[in-house]
Short mmCIF file of C-alpha atoms in Angstrom, two decimals:
data_model
loop_
_atom_site.label_atom_id
_atom_site.label_comp_id
_atom_site.label_asym_id
_atom_site.label_seq_id
_atom_site.Cartn_x
_atom_site.Cartn_y
_atom_site.Cartn_z
CA MET A 585 12.28 6.47 -6.59
CA THR A 586 9.53 7.86 -4.46
CA SER A 587 8.15 7.90 -1.07
CA VAL A 588 5.70 5.71 0.98
CA ILE A 589 4.09 5.88 4.08
CA VAL A 590 2.05 3.41 6.20
CA TRP A 591 0.46 4.17 9.34
CA GLN A 592 -2.32 3.25 11.27
CA ASP A 593 -5.00 5.88 12.46
CA ARG A 594 -5.59 6.31 15.98
CA GLU A 595 -7.77 8.27 18.15
CA LEU A 596 -8.14 8.77 22.12
CA ASP A 597 -10.96 8.76 24.01
CA GLU A 598 -11.23 10.53 26.93
CA THR A 599 -15.10 10.67 27.45
CA ASN A 600 -16.50 7.39 27.26
CA PHE A 601 -14.11 5.47 29.83
CA ALA A 602 -12.93 6.16 33.15
CA THR A 603 -9.46 6.44 31.94
CA PRO A 604 -7.86 7.50 28.25
CA TYR A 605 -8.55 5.03 25.81
CA VAL A 606 -6.56 4.48 22.46
CA TRP A 607 -8.76 3.25 19.46
CA GLU A 608 -6.71 1.68 16.89
CA ARG A 609 -8.51 2.60 13.30
CA ASP A 610 -7.80 1.72 9.69
CA ILE A 611 -4.44 1.31 8.24
CA TRP A 612 -3.61 4.37 5.74
CA ILE A 613 -1.15 4.29 2.47
CA ALA A 614 0.30 7.42 1.23
CA ALA A 615 2.64 8.03 -2.01
CA ASP A 616 3.45 10.32 -3.94
CA SER A 617 2.61 10.06 -8.18
CA ARG A 618 6.30 10.99 -9.79
CA ILE A 619 8.36 8.83 -11.87
CA SER A 620 11.74 10.38 -13.06
CA THR A 621 14.72 9.26 -14.51
CA PRO A 622 18.47 11.22 -14.18
CA SER A 623 19.04 13.63 -16.47
CA GLU A 624 21.79 15.99 -16.61
CA GLY A 625 20.16 18.58 -19.30
CA HIS A 626 17.10 19.32 -16.58
CA ARG A 627 16.70 21.42 -13.71
CA GLY A 628 17.50 19.67 -10.29
CA GLY A 629 19.22 16.73 -12.57
CA ARG A 630 16.29 14.96 -13.20
CA ARG A 631 13.56 14.60 -15.78
CA VAL A 632 10.00 13.95 -14.93
CA LEU A 633 8.37 11.23 -17.13
CA THR A 634 4.94 11.61 -15.61
CA ASP A 635 3.41 13.55 -12.69
CA VAL A 636 0.70 10.88 -12.38
CA ALA A 637 1.67 7.78 -12.04
CA PRO A 638 -0.41 5.60 -9.58
CA LYS A 639 1.82 3.81 -6.82
CA ILE A 640 -1.06 2.13 -4.30
CA LEU A 641 -2.44 -0.53 -6.13
CA PRO A 642 -5.32 -3.56 -5.39
CA ILE A 643 -4.90 -6.77 -6.27
CA HIS A 644 -8.19 -8.81 -6.15
CA PHE A 645 -7.93 -12.82 -5.72
CA ASP A 646 -10.57 -15.71 -6.36
CA LEU A 647 -10.35 -19.09 -5.09
CA TYR A 648 -11.90 -22.47 -6.27
CA GLU A 649 -11.78 -26.19 -5.14
CA ARG A 650 -12.15 -28.95 -7.62
CA PRO A 651 -15.25 -31.38 -6.44
CA GLU A 652 -14.39 -34.40 -4.65
CA HIS A 653 -16.22 -36.28 -7.49
CA GLY A 654 -17.03 -35.25 -10.36
CA PRO A 655 -16.34 -32.25 -12.81
CA GLY A 656 -16.26 -28.81 -12.06
CA ILE A 657 -15.31 -26.29 -9.67
CA THR A 658 -16.75 -24.25 -7.16
CA HIS A 659 -16.44 -20.60 -6.04
CA CYS A 660 -14.79 -20.78 -1.94
CA TYR A 661 -13.29 -17.37 -1.11
CA GLU A 662 -12.61 -14.03 -2.69
CA GLY A 663 -10.49 -11.02 -1.07
CA GLU A 664 -8.13 -8.19 -1.84
CA LEU A 665 -4.69 -7.26 -1.12
CA GLY A 666 -3.18 -3.68 -1.50
CA PHE A 667 0.16 -3.50 -3.31
CA ALA A 668 2.34 0.10 -2.64
CA TYR A 669 5.93 0.39 -4.47
CA ALA A 670 9.28 2.14 -3.88
CA GLY A 671 12.21 1.87 -6.06
CA ASN A 672 12.11 1.37 -10.13
CA THR A 673 8.76 1.29 -11.83
CA LEU A 674 9.55 -1.41 -14.74
CA PRO A 675 10.31 -4.12 -12.19
CA ALA A 676 7.56 -2.99 -9.76
CA ASN A 677 4.82 -2.70 -12.63
CA MET A 678 6.36 -6.33 -14.42
CA THR A 679 5.71 -7.89 -10.76
CA TYR A 680 2.09 -6.05 -10.15
CA SER A 681 0.71 -7.26 -13.45
CA ALA A 682 2.14 -10.56 -13.34
CA VAL A 683 0.80 -10.68 -9.97
CA VAL A 684 -2.52 -9.57 -10.77
CA SER A 685 -3.12 -11.90 -13.90
CA SER A 686 -1.79 -15.01 -11.11
CA LEU A 687 -4.06 -14.72 -8.38
CA ALA A 688 -7.28 -13.49 -10.28
CA ARG A 689 -8.33 -17.15 -10.24
CA MET A 690 -6.47 -20.01 -8.35
CA THR A 691 -7.73 -23.53 -8.01
CA ALA A 692 -7.08 -26.66 -5.70
CA GLU A 693 -8.18 -30.37 -4.62
CA PHE A 694 -11.36 -30.29 -2.65
CA ASP A 695 -11.35 -29.05 1.17
CA SER A 696 -7.88 -27.87 0.48
CA GLU A 697 -6.72 -25.21 3.38
CA LEU A 698 -6.89 -22.09 2.25
CA PRO A 699 -3.74 -20.01 1.52
CA SER A 700 -2.32 -17.73 4.06
CA LEU A 701 -1.55 -14.37 3.58
CA GLU A 702 2.48 -15.28 4.27
CA ASP A 703 1.57 -17.96 1.30
CA MET A 704 0.87 -14.95 -1.22
CA VAL A 705 3.06 -12.91 0.03
CA ILE A 706 5.76 -15.40 -0.60
CA PHE A 707 4.47 -16.21 -4.15
CA ILE A 708 4.79 -11.76 -4.87
CA ALA A 709 8.27 -11.73 -3.45
CA ARG A 710 9.41 -14.61 -5.87
CA VAL A 711 7.74 -12.83 -8.99
CA GLY A 712 9.14 -9.46 -7.85
CA GLY A 713 13.01 -11.11 -6.95
CA HIS A 714 12.86 -12.55 -10.72
CA TYR A 715 11.86 -9.03 -12.40
CA ALA A 716 14.67 -7.42 -10.20
CA ARG A 717 17.20 -10.04 -10.72
CA GLU A 718 16.07 -9.91 -14.57
CA THR A 719 16.29 -6.10 -15.26
CA GLY A 720 18.99 -5.34 -12.38
CA ALA A 721 16.80 -2.97 -11.02
CA PRO A 722 15.86 -3.33 -7.01
CA PHE A 723 12.40 -2.13 -5.96
CA GLU A 724 10.71 -2.73 -2.36
CA ALA A 725 6.46 -2.99 -1.94
CA PHE A 726 4.11 -3.16 0.98
CA VAL A 727 1.66 -5.82 0.42
CA THR A 728 -1.58 -5.38 2.99
CA GLY A 729 -4.85 -7.93 3.40
CA THR A 730 -6.26 -10.19 5.74
CA CYS A 731 -5.51 -14.23 5.90
CA PRO A 732 -8.04 -15.87 4.39
CA ARG A 733 -7.57 -18.70 7.09
CA ASP A 734 -8.39 -15.81 9.94
CA PRO A 735 -10.66 -13.10 7.74
CA HIS A 736 -11.71 -11.58 11.16
CA GLY A 737 -8.17 -11.22 12.38
CA GLY A 738 -7.94 -7.74 10.67
CA ALA A 739 -5.56 -6.36 8.24
CA GLN A 740 -2.04 -6.86 8.19
CA VAL A 741 0.64 -4.70 6.39
CA TYR A 742 4.17 -6.76 4.92
CA HIS A 743 7.19 -5.29 3.81
CA LEU A 744 9.09 -7.11 0.51
CA THR A 745 12.62 -6.06 -0.53
CA LEU A 746 13.39 -7.24 -4.06
CA TRP A 747 17.21 -7.40 -4.85
CA SER A 748 18.86 -7.55 -8.04
CA LYS A 749 22.03 -9.50 -6.67
CA LYS A 750 20.29 -11.73 -3.99
CA PRO A 751 17.24 -13.46 -2.72
CA PRO A 752 14.02 -11.56 -1.68
CA GLY A 753 12.76 -10.80 1.52
CA TYR A 754 10.10 -10.00 3.49
CA HIS A 755 8.72 -9.64 7.28
CA ARG A 756 5.39 -8.29 8.54
CA LEU A 757 5.20 -4.90 10.32
CA LYS A 758 3.91 -4.30 13.93
CA PHE A 759 1.79 -0.86 14.68
CA ASP A 760 1.85 -0.22 18.26
CA ALA A 761 2.74 3.04 20.19
CA ASP A 762 6.41 2.40 19.28
CA HIS A 763 6.21 1.75 15.83
CA ARG A 764 3.29 4.05 14.23
CA MET A 765 4.85 4.26 10.78
CA TYR A 766 6.68 2.61 8.28
CA LEU A 767 8.83 4.44 5.19
CA MET A 768 9.81 3.39 1.74
CA GLY A 769 11.82 4.59 -0.88
CA ASN A 770 14.36 7.71 -0.52
CA ARG A 771 14.33 11.08 1.60
CA LYS A 772 13.44 9.07 4.94
CA ASP A 773 16.24 10.96 6.59
CA GLU A 774 13.84 14.03 6.22
CA LEU A 775 10.70 12.28 6.71
CA ARG A 776 10.96 9.91 9.56
CA PRO A 777 11.77 12.89 12.12
CA VAL A 778 9.16 14.80 11.29
CA CYS A 779 6.54 11.86 11.58
CA ARG A 780 7.89 11.13 14.70
CA ALA A 781 7.71 14.43 16.37
CA GLY A 782 3.98 15.04 14.85
CA PHE A 783 3.16 11.48 16.56
CA ALA A 784 4.87 12.15 19.98
CA ALA A 785 2.74 15.38 20.16
CA ASP A 786 -0.74 14.33 18.76
CA ILE A 787 -1.59 10.90 18.90
CA SER A 788 -4.14 11.56 15.70
CA TYR A 789 -1.11 12.90 13.96
CA ASN A 790 -1.47 12.98 9.94
CA PRO A 791 1.26 12.24 8.30
CA THR A 792 0.54 13.21 4.84
CA ARG A 793 1.29 16.47 5.52
CA ALA A 794 5.04 15.83 5.31
CA LEU A 795 4.98 14.04 2.76
CA VAL A 796 3.02 16.45 0.91
CA GLN A 797 6.15 19.33 1.68
CA LEU A 798 8.46 17.36 -0.04
CA ILE A 799 5.85 16.91 -3.05
CA GLU A 800 5.31 20.59 -3.02
CA GLU A 801 9.21 21.59 -3.09
CA THR A 802 9.72 23.60 -6.36
CA GLU A 803 13.03 21.92 -6.86
CA VAL A 804 12.72 18.98 -10.05
CA GLY A 805 13.28 15.97 -7.96
CA GLU A 806 12.46 12.45 -7.45
CA ILE A 807 9.53 13.01 -5.38
CA GLY A 808 6.68 14.74 -6.46
CA GLY A 809 3.40 15.00 -8.49
CA LEU A 810 0.21 14.56 -6.26
CA LEU A 811 -0.36 12.71 -2.70
CA SER A 812 -1.78 9.39 -3.49
CA LEU A 813 -3.87 7.81 -0.58
CA ALA A 814 -5.35 4.31 0.04
CA ARG A 815 -7.09 3.06 3.22
CA ILE A 816 -7.04 -0.48 4.31
CA ASP A 817 -10.23 -1.26 6.45
CA SER A 818 -10.30 -4.23 9.41
CA ALA A 819 -11.12 -6.47 6.52
CA GLY A 820 -8.31 -6.08 4.33
CA GLY A 821 -9.96 -4.60 1.98
CA ILE A 822 -8.39 -1.50 -0.09
CA THR A 823 -10.42 1.58 -1.03
CA LEU A 824 -8.11 4.39 -3.72
CA PHE A 825 -8.97 7.75 -2.73
CA PRO A 826 -8.59 9.68 -5.89
CA GLY A 827 -9.71 13.41 -5.91
CA TYR A 828 -10.74 13.06 -2.36
CA GLY A 829 -9.40 15.39 -0.17
CA ALA A 830 -11.98 16.91 2.20
CA ALA A 831 -11.49 13.83 4.44
CA GLU A 832 -11.05 14.24 8.08
CA SER A 833 -8.32 11.85 9.51
CA GLY A 834 -6.14 13.40 12.49
CA GLY A 835 -7.12 16.95 10.39
CA ARG A 836 -7.90 17.82 6.74
CA LEU A 837 -6.12 15.43 4.37
CA PRO A 838 -4.29 17.73 1.52
CA VAL A 839 -5.91 16.99 -2.16
CA THR A 840 -4.88 13.35 -3.53
CA PHE A 841 -4.34 12.43 -6.94
CA ASP A 842 -6.86 13.73 -9.75
CA GLY A 843 -9.41 10.86 -10.20
CA ASN A 844 -10.76 12.93 -13.13
CA GLN A 845 -7.53 13.00 -14.91
CA PHE A 846 -8.85 10.31 -17.75
CA GLY A 847 -12.46 11.13 -17.50
CA SER A 848 -15.57 8.98 -16.36
CA ILE A 849 -16.86 5.51 -17.17
CA GLY A 850 -19.96 5.65 -18.44
CA ALA A 851 -22.03 7.07 -16.36
CA PHE A 852 -19.90 5.93 -13.17
CA GLU A 853 -16.90 8.72 -11.75
CA VAL A 854 -13.28 7.14 -10.77
CA GLY A 855 -13.27 7.00 -7.07
CA LEU A 856 -15.73 7.51 -4.00
CA HIS A 857 -17.40 11.02 -4.39
CA ARG A 858 -19.56 10.87 -1.69
CA GLY A 859 -22.74 13.19 -1.78
#
């Protein structure tokens, strides 16, 4: 299991307007990085399989159309989705692998209507539901992005529930003054009141602090490892932040997933490293 938080960053502007104004910023996702399994012979009743498991992942997609006349195909749209999961890792990762392969190149007839973001969410739910039923292991996921039919309409977030014994479900999440954040995974009863109190006290509250407290607990549990962090911008693009711990978003962000764990790719480092 794991814990995942999604929230919209907000900032109170009391300088540039006659009355205080709330700026709605980007959407953020944070998760821990532990994968563990029950084990009576280990401390805390669980054995850690890895503490460096990415649970917030990008999905790039490309759309093509066949010409009105003659052979060939024409590229017509590209975009990016975010995929974050909590629950059983086998069906979640099989779902991610199948979706990445499926959405990499999609083709339709000339002048076909572009798929909506909901169309892609429905497809992901079908894939996830298949693997959840086949493995008998449920999980849940956040899917983020913008709608190809309205690319300037802002980022959206959907919550998917993939059950092992009933059809999958999904719904779009809304962010407003009463719904600042959403949670997946376990320990929600501990995280929710802490985060709600934080948002009530400070409109720019950073809920990663509450998650880090659980990650840093000394007792071995289902939540642990490092903090993984991603930002969903207004265009729907997802930026992962490995090794990125000095950002300011309502306060200093805790050190995130170590992007140097596996070294560089030629002359390039993993993640964003501003000079």
